[in-house]
XYZ file of C-alpha atoms in Angstrom:
428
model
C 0.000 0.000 0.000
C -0.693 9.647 -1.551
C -3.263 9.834 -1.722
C -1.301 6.901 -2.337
C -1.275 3.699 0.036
C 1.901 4.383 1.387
C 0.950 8.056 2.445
C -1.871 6.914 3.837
C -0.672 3.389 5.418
C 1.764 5.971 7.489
C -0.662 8.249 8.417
C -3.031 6.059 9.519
C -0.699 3.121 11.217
C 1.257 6.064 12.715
C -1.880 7.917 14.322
C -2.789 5.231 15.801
C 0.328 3.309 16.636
C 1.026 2.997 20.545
C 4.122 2.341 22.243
C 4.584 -2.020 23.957
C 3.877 -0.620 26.998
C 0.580 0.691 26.589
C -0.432 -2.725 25.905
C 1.335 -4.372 28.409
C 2.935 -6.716 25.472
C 6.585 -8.190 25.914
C 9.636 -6.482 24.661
C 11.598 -8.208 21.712
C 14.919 -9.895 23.304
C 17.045 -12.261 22.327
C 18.215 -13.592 19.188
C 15.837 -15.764 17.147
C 13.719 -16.508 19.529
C 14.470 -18.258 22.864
C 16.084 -21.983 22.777
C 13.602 -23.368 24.214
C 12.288 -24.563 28.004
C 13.092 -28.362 29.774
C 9.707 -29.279 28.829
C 9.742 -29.124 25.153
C 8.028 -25.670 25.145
C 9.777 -22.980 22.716
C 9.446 -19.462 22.290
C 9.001 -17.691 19.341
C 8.951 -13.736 18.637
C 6.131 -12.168 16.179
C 6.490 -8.713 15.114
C 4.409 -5.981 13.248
C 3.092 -2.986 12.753
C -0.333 -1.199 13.108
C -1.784 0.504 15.504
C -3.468 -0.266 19.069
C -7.010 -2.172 17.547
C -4.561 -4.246 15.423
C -2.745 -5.225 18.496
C -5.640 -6.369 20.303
C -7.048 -8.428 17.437
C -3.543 -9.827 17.300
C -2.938 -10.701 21.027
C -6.499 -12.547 20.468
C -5.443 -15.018 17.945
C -2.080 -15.567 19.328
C -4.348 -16.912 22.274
C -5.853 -18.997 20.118
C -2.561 -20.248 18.486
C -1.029 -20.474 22.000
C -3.887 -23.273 22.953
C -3.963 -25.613 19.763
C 0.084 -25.317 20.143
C 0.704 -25.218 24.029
C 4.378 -25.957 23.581
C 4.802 -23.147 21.867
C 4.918 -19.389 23.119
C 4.844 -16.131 21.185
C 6.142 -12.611 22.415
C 5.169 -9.574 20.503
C 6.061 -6.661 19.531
C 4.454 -3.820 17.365
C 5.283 -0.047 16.057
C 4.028 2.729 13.832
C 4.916 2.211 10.136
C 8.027 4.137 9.995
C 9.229 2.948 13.733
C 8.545 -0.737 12.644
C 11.423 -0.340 9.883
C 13.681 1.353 11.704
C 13.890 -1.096 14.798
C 13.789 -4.212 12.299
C 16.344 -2.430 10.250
C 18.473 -2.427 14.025
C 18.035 -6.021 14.860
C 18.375 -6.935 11.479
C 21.987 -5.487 11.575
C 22.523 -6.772 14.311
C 21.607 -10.430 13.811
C 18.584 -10.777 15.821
C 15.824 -10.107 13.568
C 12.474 -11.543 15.045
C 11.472 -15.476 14.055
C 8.423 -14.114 12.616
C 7.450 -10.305 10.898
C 4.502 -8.722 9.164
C 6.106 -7.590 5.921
C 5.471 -6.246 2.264
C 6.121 -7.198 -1.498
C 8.992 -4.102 -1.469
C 11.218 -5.274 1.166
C 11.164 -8.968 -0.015
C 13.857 -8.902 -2.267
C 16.235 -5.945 0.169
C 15.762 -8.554 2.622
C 16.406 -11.430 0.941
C 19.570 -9.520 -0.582
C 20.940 -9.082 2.850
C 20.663 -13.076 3.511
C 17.563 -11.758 6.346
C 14.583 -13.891 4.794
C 13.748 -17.886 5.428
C 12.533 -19.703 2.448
C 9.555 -21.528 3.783
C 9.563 -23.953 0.471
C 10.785 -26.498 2.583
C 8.296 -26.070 5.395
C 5.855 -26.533 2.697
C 7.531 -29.535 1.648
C 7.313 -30.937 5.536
C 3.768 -30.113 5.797
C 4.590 -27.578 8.489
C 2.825 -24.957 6.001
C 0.340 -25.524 3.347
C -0.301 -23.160 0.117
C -3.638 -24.385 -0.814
C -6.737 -22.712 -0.501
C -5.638 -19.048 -1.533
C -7.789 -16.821 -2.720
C -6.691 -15.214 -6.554
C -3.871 -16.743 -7.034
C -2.473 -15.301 -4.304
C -0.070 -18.145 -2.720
C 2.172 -17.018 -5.132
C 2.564 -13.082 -4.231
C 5.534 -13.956 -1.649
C 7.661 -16.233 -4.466
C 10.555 -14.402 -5.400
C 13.470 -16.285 -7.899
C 11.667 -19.608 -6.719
C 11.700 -19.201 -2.796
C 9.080 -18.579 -0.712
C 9.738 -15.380 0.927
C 6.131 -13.985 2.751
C 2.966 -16.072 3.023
C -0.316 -13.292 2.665
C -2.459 -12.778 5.176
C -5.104 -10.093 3.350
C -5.369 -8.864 0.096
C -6.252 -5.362 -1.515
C -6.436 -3.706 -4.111
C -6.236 0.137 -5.766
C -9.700 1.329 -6.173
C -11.465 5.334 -6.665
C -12.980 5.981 -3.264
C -15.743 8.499 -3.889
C -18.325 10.988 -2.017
C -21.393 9.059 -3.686
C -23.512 11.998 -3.231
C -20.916 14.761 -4.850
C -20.683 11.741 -7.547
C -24.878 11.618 -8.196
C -24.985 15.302 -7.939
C -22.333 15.494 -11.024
C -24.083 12.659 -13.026
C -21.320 10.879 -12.569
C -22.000 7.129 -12.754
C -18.199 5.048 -12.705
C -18.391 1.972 -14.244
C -15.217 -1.203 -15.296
C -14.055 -0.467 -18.294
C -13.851 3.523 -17.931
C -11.064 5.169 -19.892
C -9.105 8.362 -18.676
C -10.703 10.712 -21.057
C -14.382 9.811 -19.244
C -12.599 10.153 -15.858
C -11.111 13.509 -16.786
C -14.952 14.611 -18.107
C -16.151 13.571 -14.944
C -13.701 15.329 -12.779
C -14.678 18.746 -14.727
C -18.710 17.812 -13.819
C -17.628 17.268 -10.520
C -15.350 20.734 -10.077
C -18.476 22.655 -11.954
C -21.418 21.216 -10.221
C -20.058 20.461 -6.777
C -17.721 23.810 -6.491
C -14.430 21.532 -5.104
C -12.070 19.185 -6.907
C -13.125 16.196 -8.798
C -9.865 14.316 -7.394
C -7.073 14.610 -4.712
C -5.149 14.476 -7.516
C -1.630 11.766 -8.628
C 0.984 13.639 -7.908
C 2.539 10.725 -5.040
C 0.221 8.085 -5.941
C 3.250 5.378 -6.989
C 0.829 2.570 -7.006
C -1.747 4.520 -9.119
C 0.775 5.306 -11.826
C 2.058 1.805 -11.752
C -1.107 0.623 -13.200
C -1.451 3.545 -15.646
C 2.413 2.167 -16.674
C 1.060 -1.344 -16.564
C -1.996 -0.343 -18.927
C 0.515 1.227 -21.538
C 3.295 -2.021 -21.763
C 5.206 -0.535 -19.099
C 5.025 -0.837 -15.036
C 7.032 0.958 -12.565
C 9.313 -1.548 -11.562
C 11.101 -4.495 -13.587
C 12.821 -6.949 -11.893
C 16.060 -5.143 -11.313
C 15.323 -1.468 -12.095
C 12.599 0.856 -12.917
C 10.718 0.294 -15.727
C 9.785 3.616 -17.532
C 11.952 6.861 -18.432
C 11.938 10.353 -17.113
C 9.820 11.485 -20.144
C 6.686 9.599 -19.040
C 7.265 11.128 -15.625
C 7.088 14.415 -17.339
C 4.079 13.371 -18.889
C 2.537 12.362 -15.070
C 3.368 15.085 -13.411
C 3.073 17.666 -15.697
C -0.490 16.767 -15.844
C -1.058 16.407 -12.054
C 0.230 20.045 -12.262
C -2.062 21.323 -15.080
C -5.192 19.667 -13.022
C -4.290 21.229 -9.752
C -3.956 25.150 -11.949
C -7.786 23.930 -13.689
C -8.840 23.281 -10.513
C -9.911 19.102 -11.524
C -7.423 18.259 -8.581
C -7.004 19.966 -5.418
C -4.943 22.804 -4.047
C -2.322 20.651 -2.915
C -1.190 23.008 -0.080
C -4.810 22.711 1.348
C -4.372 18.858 1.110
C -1.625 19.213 3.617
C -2.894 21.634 5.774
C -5.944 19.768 6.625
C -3.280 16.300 6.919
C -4.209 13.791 8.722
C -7.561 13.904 7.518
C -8.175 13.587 3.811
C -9.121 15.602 1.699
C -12.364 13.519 0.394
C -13.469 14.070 4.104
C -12.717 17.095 4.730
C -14.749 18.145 1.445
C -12.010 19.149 -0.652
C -12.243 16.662 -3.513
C -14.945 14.242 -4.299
C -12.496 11.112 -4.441
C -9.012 9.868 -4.511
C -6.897 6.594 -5.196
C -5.919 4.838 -2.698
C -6.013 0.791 -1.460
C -9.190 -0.645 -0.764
C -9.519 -1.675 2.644
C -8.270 1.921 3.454
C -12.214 2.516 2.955
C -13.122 2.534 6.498
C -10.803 5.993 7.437
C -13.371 8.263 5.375
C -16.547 7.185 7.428
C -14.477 7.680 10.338
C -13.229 10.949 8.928
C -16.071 12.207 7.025
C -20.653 13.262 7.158
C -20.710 12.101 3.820
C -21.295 8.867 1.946
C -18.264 6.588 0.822
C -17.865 4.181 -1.639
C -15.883 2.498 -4.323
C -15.208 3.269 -7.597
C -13.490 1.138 -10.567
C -9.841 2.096 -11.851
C -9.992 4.229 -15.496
C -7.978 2.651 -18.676
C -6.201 3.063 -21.276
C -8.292 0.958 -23.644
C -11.077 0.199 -21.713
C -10.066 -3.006 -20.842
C -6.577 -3.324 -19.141
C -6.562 -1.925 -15.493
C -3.450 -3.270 -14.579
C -4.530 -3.955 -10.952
C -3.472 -7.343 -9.263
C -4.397 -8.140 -5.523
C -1.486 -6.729 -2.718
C -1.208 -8.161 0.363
C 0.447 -8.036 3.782
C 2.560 -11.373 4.365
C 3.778 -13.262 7.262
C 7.809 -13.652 6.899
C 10.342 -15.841 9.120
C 14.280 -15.015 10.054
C 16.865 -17.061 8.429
C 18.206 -16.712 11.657
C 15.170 -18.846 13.570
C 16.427 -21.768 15.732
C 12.820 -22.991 14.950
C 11.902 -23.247 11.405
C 8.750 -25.701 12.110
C 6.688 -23.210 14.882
C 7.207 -20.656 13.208
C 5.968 -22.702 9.803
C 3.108 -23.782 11.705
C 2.114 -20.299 13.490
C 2.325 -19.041 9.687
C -0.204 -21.662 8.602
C -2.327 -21.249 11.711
C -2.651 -17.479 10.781
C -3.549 -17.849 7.507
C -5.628 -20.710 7.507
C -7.532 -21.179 10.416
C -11.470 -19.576 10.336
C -11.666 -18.129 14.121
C -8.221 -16.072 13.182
C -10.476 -14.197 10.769
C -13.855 -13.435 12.597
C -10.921 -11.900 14.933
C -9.386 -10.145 11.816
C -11.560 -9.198 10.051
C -10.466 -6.526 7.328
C -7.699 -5.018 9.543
C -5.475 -6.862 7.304
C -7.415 -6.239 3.928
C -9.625 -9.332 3.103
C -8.552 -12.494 4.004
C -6.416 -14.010 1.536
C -7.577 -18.225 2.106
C -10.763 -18.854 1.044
C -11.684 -20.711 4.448
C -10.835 -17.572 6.381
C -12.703 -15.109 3.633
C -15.926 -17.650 4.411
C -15.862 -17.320 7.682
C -15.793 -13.555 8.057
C -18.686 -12.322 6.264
C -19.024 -8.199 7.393
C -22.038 -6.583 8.266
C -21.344 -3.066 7.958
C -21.742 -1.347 4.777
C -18.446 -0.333 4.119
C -16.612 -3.551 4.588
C -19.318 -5.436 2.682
C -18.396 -3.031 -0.362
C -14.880 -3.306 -0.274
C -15.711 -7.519 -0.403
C -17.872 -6.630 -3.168
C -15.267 -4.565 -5.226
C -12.287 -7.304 -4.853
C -15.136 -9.833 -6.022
C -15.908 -7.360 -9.245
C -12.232 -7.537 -9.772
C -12.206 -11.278 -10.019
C -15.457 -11.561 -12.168
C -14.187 -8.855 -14.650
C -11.355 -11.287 -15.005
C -9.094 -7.879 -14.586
C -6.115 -9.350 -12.006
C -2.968 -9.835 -13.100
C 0.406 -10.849 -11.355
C 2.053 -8.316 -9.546
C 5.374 -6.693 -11.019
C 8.334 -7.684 -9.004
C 9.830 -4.821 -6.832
C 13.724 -5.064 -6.926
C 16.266 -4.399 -4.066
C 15.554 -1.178 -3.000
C 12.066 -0.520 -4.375
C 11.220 0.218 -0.442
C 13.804 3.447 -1.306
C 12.100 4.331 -4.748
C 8.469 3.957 -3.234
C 9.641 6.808 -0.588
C 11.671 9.183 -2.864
C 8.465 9.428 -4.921
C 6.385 9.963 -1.588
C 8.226 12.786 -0.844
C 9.324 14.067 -4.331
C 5.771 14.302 -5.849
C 4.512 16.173 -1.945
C 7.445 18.486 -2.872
C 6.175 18.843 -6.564
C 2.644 19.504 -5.316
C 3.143 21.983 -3.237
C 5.645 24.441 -5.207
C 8.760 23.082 -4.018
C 10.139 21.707 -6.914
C 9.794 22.334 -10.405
C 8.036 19.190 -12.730
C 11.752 18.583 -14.158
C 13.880 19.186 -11.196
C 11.280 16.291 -9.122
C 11.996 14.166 -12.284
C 15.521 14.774 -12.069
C 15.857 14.514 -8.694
C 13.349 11.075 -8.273
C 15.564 9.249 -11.044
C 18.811 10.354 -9.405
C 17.526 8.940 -5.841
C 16.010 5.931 -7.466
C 19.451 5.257 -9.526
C 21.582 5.028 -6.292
C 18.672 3.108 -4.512
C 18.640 0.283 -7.140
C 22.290 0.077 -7.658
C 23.036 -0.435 -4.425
């Protein structure tokens, strides 16, 4: 996972994040978990990070894991966003990463670089772990050059969150297949009838202009580099600018005055890209009406999107390989795990854990809805691999476009300056 996922993954995981304490949860020590007790009983350490409800829900199912497994112990830990990466980065370094971590399809190859990750193939093989039963073909979003690297635990996907009643009032109607030139006509309708911005606008939205890449050949990462040029960055952000001056995207300095709210709830735009199961923020936020919106193509055909996901990864550095397989396989698979869950996560990624959570409210039965419409329209495709560093690139471009938006930096000085970053990133 601007308004892109990663802007707001950190503003939301970081509002809410809370320090160990508050939770009374154990601090990480030790090096790959402790050796183990007299009586057989092990201990392993999970990390994450999320904020306070996530920890709860957690805690939860680790009491459920703890008594189907009662030789086997867990101690947690959990940070903001940016806090989680900077103390795994530490014990990383320092050889005492924990067993177990929540990760993400951009670190997957760093870490694997740096000799961090375990390949759980041969858990697989031992029956410790099983792949079956994912939802999408998702089993396979943690295989990188053959290993299994990060097991999913949700799935999302970009989608156009909308005000639905700014949307009616415009005539707007958003339906698959959509091409940019009937988004652009509807973000005019929406700026002339509604008296605010049709759209947040792109300018940081690096998952939203991978798909527009991955509609047009392209994508924005290969498998060692990035995979477009600084001209079709021009292009991006030169248009990003020339919506914000026509008034089709917002003022971007009001976007950051009113941070961390967005802008769709605080009434300055009638919608914005962003991940799916980011949904529930804007009823939190917001008086209006939410929902979700398909992503505009190229051709009207080709959106590009494929399902993300949170994973489950395990330390190379574990002195035990089989509980943490099997605490892997226990959150994934099991069907009481995910009536604790629910979409915290994004929406479970097993099929036995999507059946047994079935939402009520309106807003996570819509964003189970839109992942279904995905599927029917037959529109997924497999994710582009993210090279060593992409966790660097994904940041520069954060910033770089925030920068851009708000007057900082010319469009061809945040080109230069992204590809330059990115360049040394990659290389590296």
């Amino acid at each position: 996972m601007g308004n892109n996922g990663s802007v707001e993954r950190r503003t939301v995981l970081k509002a809410g994040g809370a320090s160990v304490a508050a939770l009374g949860l154990a601090a990480l020590t030790g090096c790959g978990g402790d050796s183990g007790a007299g009586d057989g009983t092990v201990t392993i350490r999970y990390a994450w990070w999320g904020a306070e409800d996530r920890a709860k829900r957690i805690n939860q199912t680790i009491k459920l894991f703890e008594k189907k497994y009662p030789k086997i112990k867990v101690k947690t830990d959990f940070q903001p966003y940016l806090d989680f990466w900077k103390k795994f980065n530490t014990q990383a370094s320092g050889g005492n990463p924990p067993d177990v971590f929540q990760n993400a399809i951009g670190f997957l190859r760093k870490y694997d670089a740096k000799n961090v990750l375990l390949d759980l193939s041969e858990q697989v093989k031992a029956g410790n772990l099983s792949t079956d039963g994912f939802r999408a073909g998702l089993e396979k979003f943690g295989e990188i050059d053959g290993k299994l690297l990060g097991v999913p635990v949700g799935s999302n996907s970009m989608a156009l969150v909308i005000d639905k009643p700014v949307y009616t009032k415009a005539g707007v109607t958003p339906k698959q297949g959509w091409t940019w030139d009937d988004f652009d006509a509807a973000m005019k309708k929406i700026r002339d009838k509604s008296g605010r911005a049709g759209d947040t606008g792109p300018y940081n939205v690096m998952y939203l202009y991978d798909l527009y890449l991955r509609q047009n050949g392209k994508a924005f990462f290969t498998e060692d580099g990035l995979g477009f040029t600084e001209a079709d960055l021009t292009d991006w952000w030169t248009k990003a600018e020339k919506g914000v001056e026509s008034g089709v995207y917002a003022d971007q300095k009001k976007v950051a005055q009113i941070k961390p709210k967005s802008a769709v709830a605080a009434e300055l735009s009638g919608g914005e890209f962003t991940w799916d199961n980011f949904t529930v923020r804007y009823s939190a936020e917001g008086k209006s009406e939410y929902g979700l919106a398909p992503i505009p193509t190229t051709d009207g055909k080709k959106t590009g999107q494929y399902l993300g996901s949170l994973m489950l990864s395990a330390s190379k550095r574990t002195q035990h390989p089989k509980e943490v397989a099997q605490f892997i396989d226990f959150m994934v698979h099991d069907p009481e795990v995910a009536k604790i869950m629910g979409y915290d996560r994004g929406v479970p990624a097993t099929q036995a854990q999507y059946d047994a959570y079935k939402p009520t409210d309106p807003v996570n039965k819509e964003i189970a809805a839109y992942e279904e419409s995905l599927v029917a329209a037959g529109v997924l495709e497999p994710i582009t691999p993210h090279p060593n560093g992409a966790d660097v690139c994904e940041a520069a471009f954060l910033r770089i476009g925030e920068e851009l938006g708000l007057g900082k930096r010319s469009v061809d000085d945040a080109v230069k300056q992204f590809f330059t970053e990115s360049k040394t990133a990659l290389s590296s």
